[in-house]
């Protein structure tokens, strides 16, 4: 097969689902010192800003509670709200399509674009289209998809993948951005001004110049939606740059790809979410551009309006009454900004367009636990709980990480049924569980540890290198010797007279 | 004299000590110090010897069924006591927040009832002193510069809030230095430190660097597992800073050191 010439910059080869296990990918990312510096600076800055933006709100906790409650109601009655949404959208002149999975969604979108005869589309930043890898599907069908969000543009031109849901180029600094613009813009449209420096304003102006002709030329736009309002049949896009507004108003045809969990019962609910989302994501009191459209309106904006409602694994998550709380997510990114693990490795280590804590609980639910990366994601956390604290819709992320660990372990156990070589970990856990089931067994184990400590203690004050898997600890950190007397021993000597109860 | 320095506010109270398996085995000074402080406050302290572990090493690794024996043992050991006190925000948090879920999974209704009840009577030592005894000054003396690391589980699961700070501020002679980026995780996370060693070490290095930057002599926390992690990093970096559990500082009194 000879490769067709590409219309848009090629992303890195390979499918995300085939990514290595998190620990392996994390080690790779940790080796990128420049990226680590970029990530640290960016996450710490946005963290502090968010804390201030949220700190101003006296009723923040009530808002979070309301946000969580509304989303819970949606998840409990999802079929009803979706039908209502379809009805309202149709009444407003939009056409509603249903897609079970990524392939079906891509097929629908491609057919809709082909109907218009257009060979290119402009795109509003959208997680749903990232998730279904729409751009590549379009490319294969001879349609060029142009990202218009500044950071998405940087990622696209950089032949890269987003590493964050809100700040896709968080892993890049401005001098890298300058190089990408100078190198790539000219190949795909208006080139960057020759003497471009790395001043942020100048970089933004270069992007404006590059995108302008695409906006003015485009016949078709593709968006996602932050919210889909069932009672009024309205879609809402929340953004900062105005590129979304351009895409949503200029072209003839507008196709919106929306996850089924994005539905809100009523327009009034936006009151809650429009307070929660901007403060949690960009740490602003209000974002610069909020576009709301309800189908097509004659003589104003796109006349050919389509909405593709996508499942793509969401109903799998919905089937787990505990795990489905992850579907409350409004993609604000606060959990990844606060996450000490994300801060170290960035989004690429998670092998999904949804990185960070939410990715760690969402991917194994919507994609399942068959792939190596999805199995490793629930363990990609120290369970520090910082994410749970900031989530604007009160998703108990840390608790769900543990819940998903249980599911991964159960899946592995089910697979190894009847297999005669048990893995080391289940055997260790089983033995440990047995020891802790009776204090006499624990005391016997302590005796062994003390004997070890007694011998070692004569040579050094900490344990030398330990065998695998504990070597992973002692390679970099010292471990104190176990003392020669446990607390139990002390109690027996010093409080022997103390009777229980 | 202020109200908080009432001499023996624990008079008449019986407290069951939950030593935690890690402190029982590796850091016996911590439960010893807990006994000393509580007895000094007038409490009668008992140590139900059937106790073993909170089971979170199993729970948090996803082996829920292997954690259930720990829940049964815990209920058996502590079922009869009104106050169960442990020197660990993490182990106490696991008992309070995870035991009910595990008991539910066991499908044993009796265990479920008992585990939920016992969990609700389990307190971190800082909670017991400040909330139940109603004091912050326990008569401790510790003439050193210290900095306090609020461990993630004490802060976000057990939610001890500023109680440890209140207790430290009342210690005579103690100078409390502010820890930069205090609320950031130290990277321990139980089996996280083994499953994701590279990230874990990088996080521990940040914490150790922040701790060292304070110039404190001691790094204080309410969880020995975290102290072991940060301490292991400090020791490897040849730092002079010593990790110490909060309750060991509270046990230290003027002129009388065990
Ligand atoms: S899980 Fe919560 S904090 Fe994370 S992106 Fe979703 S809404 Fe935001």
XYZ file of C-alpha atoms and ligand atoms in Angstrom:
767
model
C 0.000 0.000 0.000
C 1.409 3.368 -0.929
C 0.694 6.124 1.519
C -1.700 8.804 0.321
C -0.280 12.321 0.637
C -1.609 13.788 3.874
C -3.976 16.742 3.983
C -3.263 17.586 7.620
C -0.202 17.018 9.841
C 0.121 13.362 10.818
C -0.174 12.548 14.524
C 2.282 10.068 16.063
C 1.710 6.548 14.729
C -0.176 3.881 16.661
C -3.436 3.622 18.542
C -3.733 5.026 22.057
C -5.285 1.811 23.336
C -2.049 -0.003 22.465
C -0.019 2.303 24.728
C 2.320 0.691 27.242
C 1.312 0.180 30.863
C 1.301 3.390 32.874
C 4.492 2.723 34.877
C 6.448 2.145 31.675
C 5.058 5.205 29.946
C 5.551 7.246 33.115
C 9.220 6.365 33.231
C 9.565 7.479 29.593
C 7.819 10.792 30.291
C 9.765 11.421 33.502
C 12.922 11.355 31.439
C 11.765 14.457 29.567
C 13.178 17.190 31.777
C 11.929 20.125 29.721
C 8.409 18.734 29.767
C 8.609 18.209 33.515
C 9.559 21.811 34.016
C 6.728 23.014 31.737
C 4.212 20.830 33.527
C 5.278 21.826 36.987
C 5.075 25.519 36.220
C 1.739 25.249 34.431
C 0.000 23.005 36.978
C 1.174 24.984 39.985
C 0.086 28.281 38.436
C -3.396 27.093 37.542
C -3.803 25.363 40.915
C -3.231 28.551 42.832
C -5.500 30.526 40.532
C -8.279 27.981 40.885
C -7.982 28.066 44.650
C -8.456 31.842 44.570
C -11.355 31.750 42.107
C -13.126 29.133 44.179
C -12.241 30.766 47.478
C -14.299 33.828 46.518
C -17.488 31.790 46.452
C -19.194 31.430 49.782
C -21.610 28.834 48.452
C -19.031 26.732 46.603
C -19.801 23.545 48.514
C -23.530 23.953 47.891
C -22.846 24.538 44.214
C -20.776 21.358 44.029
C -23.530 19.478 45.731
C -26.117 20.856 43.325
C -23.908 20.036 40.340
C -23.424 16.476 41.529
C -27.119 16.045 42.270
C -28.252 17.293 38.853
C -25.818 14.969 37.107
C -26.923 12.051 39.273
C -30.499 12.689 38.271
C -29.448 12.728 34.625
C -27.695 9.377 35.008
C -30.667 7.826 36.805
C -33.073 8.868 34.045
C -30.754 9.057 31.075
C -33.065 7.419 28.496
C -35.915 9.809 29.292
C -33.746 12.906 29.117
C -32.147 11.771 25.868
C -35.511 11.241 24.250
C -36.620 14.640 25.425
C -33.418 16.137 24.027
C -33.989 14.489 20.656
C -37.529 15.778 20.556
C -36.577 19.353 21.407
C -33.649 19.401 18.996
C -35.794 18.061 16.189
C -38.483 20.597 16.935
C -35.813 23.285 16.652
C -34.821 22.125 13.191
C -31.740 20.051 14.042
C -31.257 16.472 12.883
C -30.337 13.989 15.594
C -28.182 10.919 14.938
C -27.330 8.114 17.352
C -23.976 6.374 17.393
C -23.241 3.257 19.397
C -19.477 3.530 19.089
C -16.618 5.505 17.585
C -16.787 3.809 14.194
C -20.481 4.516 13.821
C -20.074 8.123 14.917
C -17.246 8.658 12.436
C -19.268 7.091 9.622
C -22.186 9.400 10.330
C -20.019 12.508 10.407
C -18.129 11.581 7.247
C -21.387 10.978 5.352
C -22.757 14.321 6.529
C -19.652 16.184 5.394
C -19.613 14.357 2.059
C -23.229 15.391 1.469
C -22.147 19.016 1.570
C -19.444 18.381 -1.027
C -16.872 20.083 1.189
C -13.401 18.621 1.559
C -12.490 20.387 4.745
C -13.987 21.243 8.112
C -13.061 23.658 10.870
C -13.191 22.274 14.368
C -14.092 23.637 17.755
C -12.028 22.005 20.464
C -13.925 18.880 21.452
C -13.069 15.906 23.646
C -15.716 13.667 22.107
C -14.182 13.994 18.641
C -10.724 13.356 20.096
C -12.108 10.277 21.784
C -13.474 8.810 18.548
C -10.369 9.943 16.623
C -12.546 11.772 14.132
C -9.765 13.794 12.525
C -7.956 10.704 11.312
C -11.191 9.115 10.079
C -11.903 12.286 8.101
C -8.369 12.382 6.735
C -8.758 8.824 5.460
C -11.927 9.895 3.657
C -10.144 12.777 1.996
C -11.492 15.478 4.293
C -9.120 17.851 6.080
C -10.041 18.719 9.663
C -8.512 21.948 10.963
C -8.264 22.488 14.686
C -8.926 26.141 15.543
C -8.305 26.254 19.293
C -4.822 27.696 19.800
C -3.479 24.815 21.837
C -5.122 22.195 19.620
C -3.546 23.959 16.654
C -0.136 23.747 18.314
C -0.669 20.036 18.934
C -1.933 19.376 15.419
C 0.849 21.307 13.717
C 3.373 19.668 16.055
C 2.376 16.158 14.870
C 1.627 15.571 18.495
C -1.162 14.391 20.761
C -2.947 16.497 23.385
C -1.604 15.940 26.873
C -4.380 17.680 28.805
C -8.098 18.067 28.176
C -8.170 21.822 28.573
C -4.613 22.858 27.791
C -3.678 20.264 25.171
C -0.216 21.767 24.719
C 0.548 22.083 28.440
C 3.703 20.067 27.851
C 5.079 22.676 25.432
C 6.702 26.009 26.176
C 6.562 29.070 23.971
C 9.891 28.633 22.275
C 8.802 25.166 21.184
C 5.531 26.689 19.942
C 7.433 29.263 17.918
C 9.488 26.563 16.237
C 6.401 24.530 15.379
C 4.642 27.557 13.882
C 7.625 28.597 11.777
C 8.201 25.081 10.551
C 4.672 23.878 9.854
C 2.159 26.664 9.251
C 3.279 27.324 5.702
C 2.729 23.703 4.704
C -0.943 23.831 5.602
C -1.975 27.411 4.825
C -0.928 30.927 5.724
C 2.662 30.764 6.984
C 3.894 32.307 10.206
C 5.405 35.792 9.830
C 9.121 35.272 9.053
C 10.669 37.033 12.044
C 8.265 35.451 14.581
C 9.596 35.530 18.151
C 8.270 33.684 21.183
C 6.290 36.585 22.610
C 2.847 35.095 23.484
C 0.941 37.938 21.802
C 2.902 37.496 18.602
C 2.399 33.744 18.706
C -1.353 34.241 19.126
C -1.365 36.695 16.220
C 0.431 34.189 14.019
C -2.273 31.644 14.865
C -4.979 34.213 14.060
C -3.418 34.933 10.711
C -3.108 31.252 9.921
C -6.682 30.416 10.909
C -8.450 33.413 9.365
C -8.609 32.068 5.802
C -9.805 28.702 7.097
C -12.646 30.286 9.067
C -13.759 32.396 6.116
C -13.559 29.534 3.650
C -15.171 26.808 5.706
C -18.564 25.409 4.737
C -18.693 22.889 7.560
C -17.838 23.112 11.237
C -17.585 20.316 13.739
C -17.997 20.895 17.448
C -18.676 19.071 20.639
C -20.796 20.481 23.426
C -20.238 21.092 27.087
C -23.946 20.768 27.788
C -27.009 19.588 25.887
C -30.182 20.986 27.389
C -33.143 18.607 27.135
C -36.063 20.948 27.688
C -35.048 23.692 25.265
C -33.057 21.574 22.813
C -29.991 23.777 23.143
C -26.316 22.971 22.898
C -23.751 24.977 24.839
C -20.062 25.504 24.101
C -17.899 27.179 26.689
C -14.608 28.595 25.393
C -12.029 31.310 25.760
C -10.705 32.323 22.372
C -13.671 33.079 20.139
C -12.589 30.439 17.651
C -15.569 28.417 18.761
C -17.933 31.316 18.128
C -16.482 31.676 14.607
C -17.006 27.991 13.836
C -20.478 27.941 15.334
C -21.741 30.929 13.380
C -19.936 31.233 10.006
C -20.318 27.895 8.185
C -23.504 26.638 6.531
C -23.345 23.237 8.186
C -22.705 22.531 11.850
C -22.197 18.999 13.134
C -21.930 18.523 16.890
C -20.637 15.287 18.357
C -21.904 14.925 21.901
C -21.462 12.198 24.516
C -24.810 11.011 25.828
C -23.907 11.970 29.411
C -23.729 15.660 28.493
C -27.479 16.118 28.716
C -28.916 18.463 31.354
C -32.609 18.401 32.225
C -33.339 22.092 31.997
C -31.930 25.418 30.907
C -32.053 26.586 34.530
C -29.448 23.966 35.417
C -26.900 26.007 33.502
C -26.984 28.472 36.369
C -25.154 25.915 38.494
C -22.742 24.647 35.860
C -21.810 28.045 34.511
C -20.613 28.906 37.992
C -18.795 25.611 38.533
C -17.073 25.137 35.194
C -15.127 28.353 34.475
C -13.787 28.665 38.019
C -12.727 25.015 38.079
C -11.160 24.928 34.658
C -9.547 28.224 33.705
C -9.955 29.741 37.172
C -11.996 32.563 35.705
C -15.160 34.013 37.175
C -16.654 33.664 33.726
C -15.157 32.440 30.492
C -14.983 34.919 27.598
C -17.295 33.132 25.128
C -20.325 31.014 25.850
C -22.300 30.013 22.756
C -25.792 28.607 23.043
C -27.721 27.461 19.981
C -31.044 25.755 19.681
C -31.256 24.046 16.312
C -31.285 26.236 13.216
C -32.660 29.776 13.059
C -33.581 31.113 9.678
C -31.248 33.727 8.290
C -28.865 33.446 11.230
C -25.926 31.069 11.531
C -25.711 27.507 10.241
C -28.869 26.318 8.517
C -27.913 22.666 8.323
C -27.586 21.581 11.956
C -26.775 18.024 13.066
C -26.231 16.473 16.462
C -24.544 13.087 16.801
C -25.206 11.546 20.215
C -22.457 9.077 21.057
C -22.436 6.195 23.503
C -18.995 4.657 22.878
C -18.847 2.741 26.155
C -20.766 5.174 28.324
C -23.581 2.713 28.896
C -20.977 0.214 30.165
C -20.119 2.703 32.863
C -23.776 3.422 33.469
C -24.352 -0.233 34.295
C -22.130 0.071 37.381
C -24.097 2.140 39.900
C -20.932 3.035 41.792
C -18.492 3.463 38.927
C -20.873 5.538 36.853
C -20.331 8.522 39.081
C -17.400 9.180 36.755
C -19.957 10.112 34.087
C -20.799 13.224 36.091
C -17.531 14.703 34.826
C -17.828 18.089 33.126
C -14.231 17.953 31.827
C -13.035 20.945 33.791
C -9.538 19.449 34.273
C -9.191 20.565 37.900
C -8.376 16.995 38.938
C -5.417 16.716 36.599
C -4.124 20.171 37.466
C -4.024 19.298 41.168
C -2.703 15.755 40.642
C 0.892 15.210 41.833
C 1.241 12.218 39.509
C -0.025 14.071 36.431
C 2.332 16.905 37.318
C 5.275 14.523 36.957
C 4.348 12.674 33.798
C 1.806 14.726 31.830
C -1.084 13.373 29.819
C 0.677 11.156 27.290
C 1.472 8.505 29.878
C -2.221 7.674 30.274
C -2.694 6.296 26.768
C -6.000 8.077 26.281
C -7.411 11.457 25.411
C -8.658 11.478 29.018
C -5.578 11.651 31.226
C -5.120 12.288 34.922
C -7.362 11.091 37.724
C -10.577 11.207 35.697
C -8.891 9.260 32.910
C -7.722 6.672 35.405
C -11.304 5.889 36.425
C -13.134 6.642 33.175
C -11.049 4.824 30.549
C -11.221 1.379 32.145
C -14.978 1.827 32.354
C -15.714 3.030 28.836
C -12.955 1.056 27.110
C -13.033 -1.949 29.456
C -10.154 -3.616 31.249
C -8.762 -5.719 28.421
C -5.784 -3.588 27.401
C -2.557 -3.379 29.386
C -2.863 0.378 29.720
C -6.460 0.339 30.947
C -5.551 -2.259 33.552
C -2.736 -0.122 34.852
C -4.610 3.184 34.996
C -6.515 2.708 38.271
C -3.129 2.111 39.918
C -1.641 5.322 38.520
C -2.386 7.172 41.732
C -1.044 7.430 45.256
C -4.677 7.818 46.402
C -3.813 11.181 47.912
C -7.344 12.384 47.221
C -6.467 15.902 46.069
C -8.626 15.308 42.964
C -11.671 14.362 45.005
C -11.349 17.598 46.929
C -11.428 19.851 43.868
C -13.917 18.062 41.610
C -16.801 20.492 40.998
C -19.335 17.683 40.671
C -18.088 15.822 43.737
C -16.923 12.685 41.984
C -15.278 10.582 44.717
C -12.308 9.942 42.449
C -10.016 8.342 45.027
C -12.762 5.969 46.103
C -13.510 5.086 42.479
C -9.824 4.416 41.839
C -9.975 1.757 44.541
C -13.272 0.484 43.137
C -11.693 0.130 39.688
C -8.635 -1.592 41.162
C -11.041 -4.177 42.517
C -12.542 -4.606 39.075
C -9.130 -5.070 37.467
C -8.157 -7.645 40.089
C -11.472 -9.472 39.654
C -10.991 -9.536 35.888
C -7.463 -10.927 36.256
C -8.628 -13.536 38.743
C -11.418 -14.647 36.438
C -8.924 -15.044 33.615
C -6.447 -17.073 35.609
C -9.133 -19.486 36.867
C -7.861 -22.968 36.197
C -4.447 -21.664 35.178
C -1.791 -23.323 37.281
C 0.758 -20.562 37.596
C -0.682 -17.943 39.905
C 0.911 -14.512 39.706
C 3.053 -13.415 42.602
C 0.747 -10.603 43.639
C -2.492 -12.513 44.206
C -0.526 -15.116 46.146
C 1.114 -12.432 48.293
C -2.187 -10.689 48.923
C -3.871 -13.925 49.829
C -1.102 -14.895 52.219
C -1.121 -11.414 53.732
C -4.871 -11.468 54.147
C -4.576 -14.802 55.912
C -1.887 -13.506 58.286
C -4.014 -10.500 59.201
C -7.013 -12.723 59.867
C -5.518 -13.840 63.187
C -3.188 -11.990 65.557
C -1.245 -15.176 66.302
C -0.199 -15.369 62.684
C 0.789 -11.707 62.728
C 2.863 -12.318 65.855
C 4.622 -15.210 64.139
C 5.402 -12.979 61.164
C 6.691 -10.285 63.519
C 9.006 -12.798 65.110
C 10.632 -13.398 61.742
C 10.950 -9.668 61.063
C 12.508 -9.084 64.479
C 15.021 -11.861 63.935
C 15.985 -10.202 60.666
C 16.205 -6.806 62.327
C 18.304 -8.215 65.152
C 20.867 -9.588 62.753
C 20.922 -6.563 60.469
C 20.965 -4.086 63.322
C 24.460 -5.113 64.288
C 25.842 -3.845 61.016
C 23.834 -0.818 60.000
C 20.900 1.294 61.053
C 18.926 0.639 57.915
C 18.153 -2.301 55.695
C 20.405 -2.872 52.724
C 19.092 -3.637 49.242
C 16.014 -5.855 49.396
C 14.979 -8.405 46.805
C 12.286 -7.678 44.217
C 9.642 -6.282 44.488
C 10.922 -4.377 47.523
C 14.066 -3.451 45.620
C 11.932 -0.858 43.880
C 11.892 0.860 47.229
C 15.404 0.285 48.520
C 17.056 1.300 45.265
C 16.250 4.896 46.045
C 15.142 5.107 49.658
C 16.492 3.725 52.909
C 14.312 1.534 55.094
C 14.879 1.374 58.829
C 15.653 -2.012 60.361
C 12.704 -3.639 62.056
C 13.211 -3.060 65.781
C 14.066 -6.030 67.930
C 10.971 -5.498 70.060
C 7.468 -4.944 68.759
C 4.917 -2.839 70.531
C 3.252 -6.047 71.687
C 6.461 -7.075 73.421
C 6.641 -3.734 75.177
C 3.028 -3.972 76.277
C 3.515 -7.475 77.655
C 6.399 -6.304 79.795
C 5.161 -2.873 80.830
C 1.413 -3.295 81.058
C 1.227 -6.976 81.909
C -1.173 -6.216 84.747
C -3.608 -4.377 82.471
C -6.709 -6.495 82.009
C -8.905 -6.054 78.997
C -12.512 -4.917 79.099
C -4.625 28.456 83.816
C -6.681 28.094 80.686
C -9.352 25.497 80.336
C -7.305 23.526 77.846
C -4.672 22.643 80.422
C -7.056 20.839 82.751
C -4.921 18.145 84.245
C -6.648 14.801 83.685
C -9.571 15.198 81.283
C -9.547 11.480 80.444
C -10.431 10.363 83.974
C -13.053 7.642 83.775
C -12.583 6.923 80.060
C -11.396 3.584 78.744
C -9.580 3.743 75.431
C -8.794 0.747 73.249
C -5.493 1.315 71.497
C -5.375 0.451 67.803
C -1.608 0.178 67.414
C -1.720 -0.425 63.610
C 0.379 -3.246 62.186
C 3.084 -1.014 60.803
C 3.706 0.812 64.068
C 3.353 -2.360 66.127
C 6.042 -4.039 64.041
C 8.280 -1.266 62.757
C 7.680 1.802 64.932
C 6.739 0.584 68.428
C 7.689 3.938 69.979
C 4.585 5.481 68.420
C 1.955 3.305 70.119
C 4.041 3.474 73.310
C 3.880 7.253 73.136
C 0.137 7.055 72.529
C -0.254 4.998 75.702
C 1.854 7.495 77.651
C -0.042 10.557 76.499
C -3.470 9.023 77.028
C -2.569 7.698 80.475
C -1.109 11.070 81.400
C -4.487 12.567 80.474
C -6.145 10.177 82.894
C -7.465 7.563 80.449
C -7.344 3.866 81.086
C -5.690 2.363 78.027
C -6.197 -1.223 76.959
C -4.610 -3.125 74.104
C -6.916 -5.790 72.667
C -4.375 -8.268 71.482
C -6.560 -9.907 68.801
C -5.990 -6.799 66.664
C -3.899 -6.999 63.522
C -4.274 -4.507 60.679
C -6.806 -2.229 58.964
C -6.375 -4.224 55.752
C -5.893 -1.248 53.465
C -2.829 -2.747 51.805
C -5.210 -5.341 50.375
C -8.145 -3.020 49.786
C -6.106 -0.379 48.010
C -4.434 -2.952 45.803
C -7.871 -4.146 44.700
C -7.917 -7.410 46.674
C -11.118 -6.731 48.554
C -11.775 -10.343 49.499
C -8.352 -10.628 51.078
C -9.091 -7.560 53.213
C -12.214 -9.041 54.758
C -10.348 -11.158 57.365
C -8.823 -7.907 58.647
C -12.286 -6.395 59.027
C -13.488 -9.434 60.978
C -10.449 -9.307 63.232
C -10.916 -5.600 63.803
C -14.548 -6.005 64.798
C -13.679 -8.878 67.105
C -10.864 -6.961 68.779
C -12.620 -3.626 69.210
C -16.332 -4.405 69.222
C -16.705 -3.824 72.964
C -15.102 -0.409 73.230
C -16.554 3.077 73.083
C -13.295 4.742 72.085
C -10.860 3.138 69.703
C -7.836 5.317 69.104
C -4.997 4.871 66.648
C -1.904 6.924 65.819
C -2.526 6.985 62.068
C -4.775 9.121 59.929
C -4.457 6.577 57.173
C -5.307 3.392 59.103
C -8.125 5.123 60.982
C -9.390 6.504 57.686
C -9.350 3.052 56.150
C -11.355 1.628 59.048
C -13.898 4.425 58.882
C -14.277 4.737 55.116
C -13.468 1.263 53.759
C -14.565 -1.290 56.366
C -18.276 -0.716 55.757
C -17.777 -1.266 51.993
C -15.740 -4.422 52.590
C -18.264 -5.774 55.082
C -20.995 -5.189 52.536
C -19.018 -7.184 50.021
C -18.735 -10.068 52.491
C -22.544 -10.380 52.318
C -22.516 -11.022 56.079
C -25.231 -8.776 57.520
C -23.934 -9.163 61.062
C -20.439 -8.125 60.056
C -21.873 -5.218 58.139
C -23.723 -3.879 61.172
C -20.803 -4.422 63.504
C -18.169 -3.006 61.155
C -20.155 0.174 60.550
C -20.689 0.667 64.258
C -17.075 0.005 65.265
C -15.770 2.156 62.416
C -17.748 5.132 63.682
C -16.132 4.807 67.123
C -12.598 4.776 65.729
C -10.604 7.995 66.060
C -7.199 9.300 65.176
C -5.261 10.224 68.313
C -5.387 13.941 67.412
C -9.177 13.780 67.102
C -9.520 11.988 70.417
C -7.368 14.483 72.304
C -8.897 17.624 70.824
C -12.541 16.524 70.452
C -13.144 13.993 73.210
C -10.704 15.129 75.870
C -11.262 18.736 74.844
C -7.643 19.799 75.294
C -4.847 20.958 73.046
C -2.160 21.352 75.709
C -1.137 17.903 76.882
C 1.764 19.190 78.946
C 4.406 18.334 76.377
C 7.835 19.917 76.122
C 9.966 19.614 72.996
C 12.544 22.349 72.540
C 13.156 21.899 68.830
C 12.423 23.348 65.418
C 9.905 21.154 63.633
C 7.860 21.227 60.466
C 4.590 19.356 59.984
C 3.530 17.356 56.938
C -0.248 16.866 56.858
C -0.506 13.368 55.393
C -3.067 12.951 52.628
C -5.258 10.437 54.398
C -5.236 12.309 57.702
C -6.235 15.442 55.823
C -8.655 14.109 53.202
C -10.002 10.805 54.494
C -9.960 11.080 58.276
C -10.172 14.874 58.009
C -8.252 15.749 61.173
C -8.173 19.366 60.011
C -5.978 21.695 62.036
C -6.009 19.558 65.182
C -2.363 18.488 64.797
C -1.342 22.146 64.417
C -3.328 23.063 67.529
C -1.582 20.310 69.462
C 1.870 21.267 68.199
C 1.365 24.941 68.930
C 0.645 24.079 72.562
C 3.919 22.182 73.005
C 6.334 24.186 75.124
C 9.655 25.052 73.569
C 8.596 23.930 70.118
C 9.101 26.117 67.082
C 6.780 25.215 64.212
C 8.135 26.083 60.766
C 5.901 26.259 57.730
C 6.377 23.484 55.193
C 6.214 24.717 51.573
C 3.666 22.858 49.428
C 2.550 21.125 52.597
C -0.593 19.545 51.191
C 1.221 17.822 48.321
C 1.418 14.026 48.586
C 4.773 12.478 49.590
C 4.385 9.767 46.963
C 4.061 6.785 49.297
C 0.577 5.500 48.494
C 1.110 1.933 49.748
C 1.697 -0.381 46.813
C 1.830 2.713 44.558
C 5.442 3.070 45.685
C 6.142 -0.405 44.285
C 3.907 -0.323 41.228
C 4.961 3.153 40.121
C 8.390 3.501 41.712
C 9.682 6.227 39.404
C 6.818 8.625 39.980
C 6.749 7.787 43.672
C 10.431 8.574 44.128
C 10.114 11.823 42.221
C 7.277 12.887 44.519
C 9.195 11.844 47.636
C 12.188 13.844 46.457
C 10.041 16.985 46.170
C 8.671 16.453 49.656
C 12.120 15.820 51.142
C 13.485 18.932 49.439
C 10.639 21.080 50.736
C 11.094 19.654 54.221
C 14.831 20.253 54.171
C 14.299 23.833 52.998
C 12.596 24.716 56.291
C 15.756 24.111 58.293
C 13.750 22.140 60.859
C 15.378 19.454 63.005
C 12.321 17.228 62.892
C 9.742 16.372 60.275
C 6.456 15.626 62.021
C 3.465 13.726 60.679
C 0.618 11.603 61.913
C 1.401 8.581 59.747
C 4.498 6.427 60.057
C 4.232 5.012 56.544
C 4.610 8.488 55.043
C 7.372 9.309 57.517
C 9.189 6.145 56.482
C 8.907 7.173 52.847
C 10.107 10.749 53.318
C 12.588 9.653 55.968
C 14.014 7.063 53.591
C 14.585 9.800 51.061
C 16.071 12.180 53.645
C 18.384 9.446 54.886
C 19.514 8.660 51.349
C 20.152 12.376 50.819
C 22.198 12.386 54.050
C 19.909 14.995 55.548
C 20.174 15.648 59.275
C 16.412 15.960 59.621
C 14.713 13.277 61.713
C 11.214 12.003 61.026
C 9.032 11.765 64.119
C 5.409 10.919 64.783
C 3.260 13.680 66.246
C 2.303 11.644 69.285
C 5.949 11.033 70.192
C 6.362 14.785 70.504
C 3.232 14.976 72.633
C 4.621 12.256 74.909
C 7.811 14.176 75.519
C 7.756 16.111 78.775
C 10.252 18.329 80.521
C 12.937 16.541 82.470
C 11.290 13.168 82.091
C 12.121 11.221 79.024
C 11.756 7.534 78.726
S -13.490 14.517 37.237
Fe -14.202 16.387 38.211
S -12.348 17.600 38.425
Fe -11.851 16.013 36.922
S -12.293 16.936 34.957
Fe -14.140 15.868 35.579
S -15.375 17.415 36.614
Fe -13.313 18.205 36.499
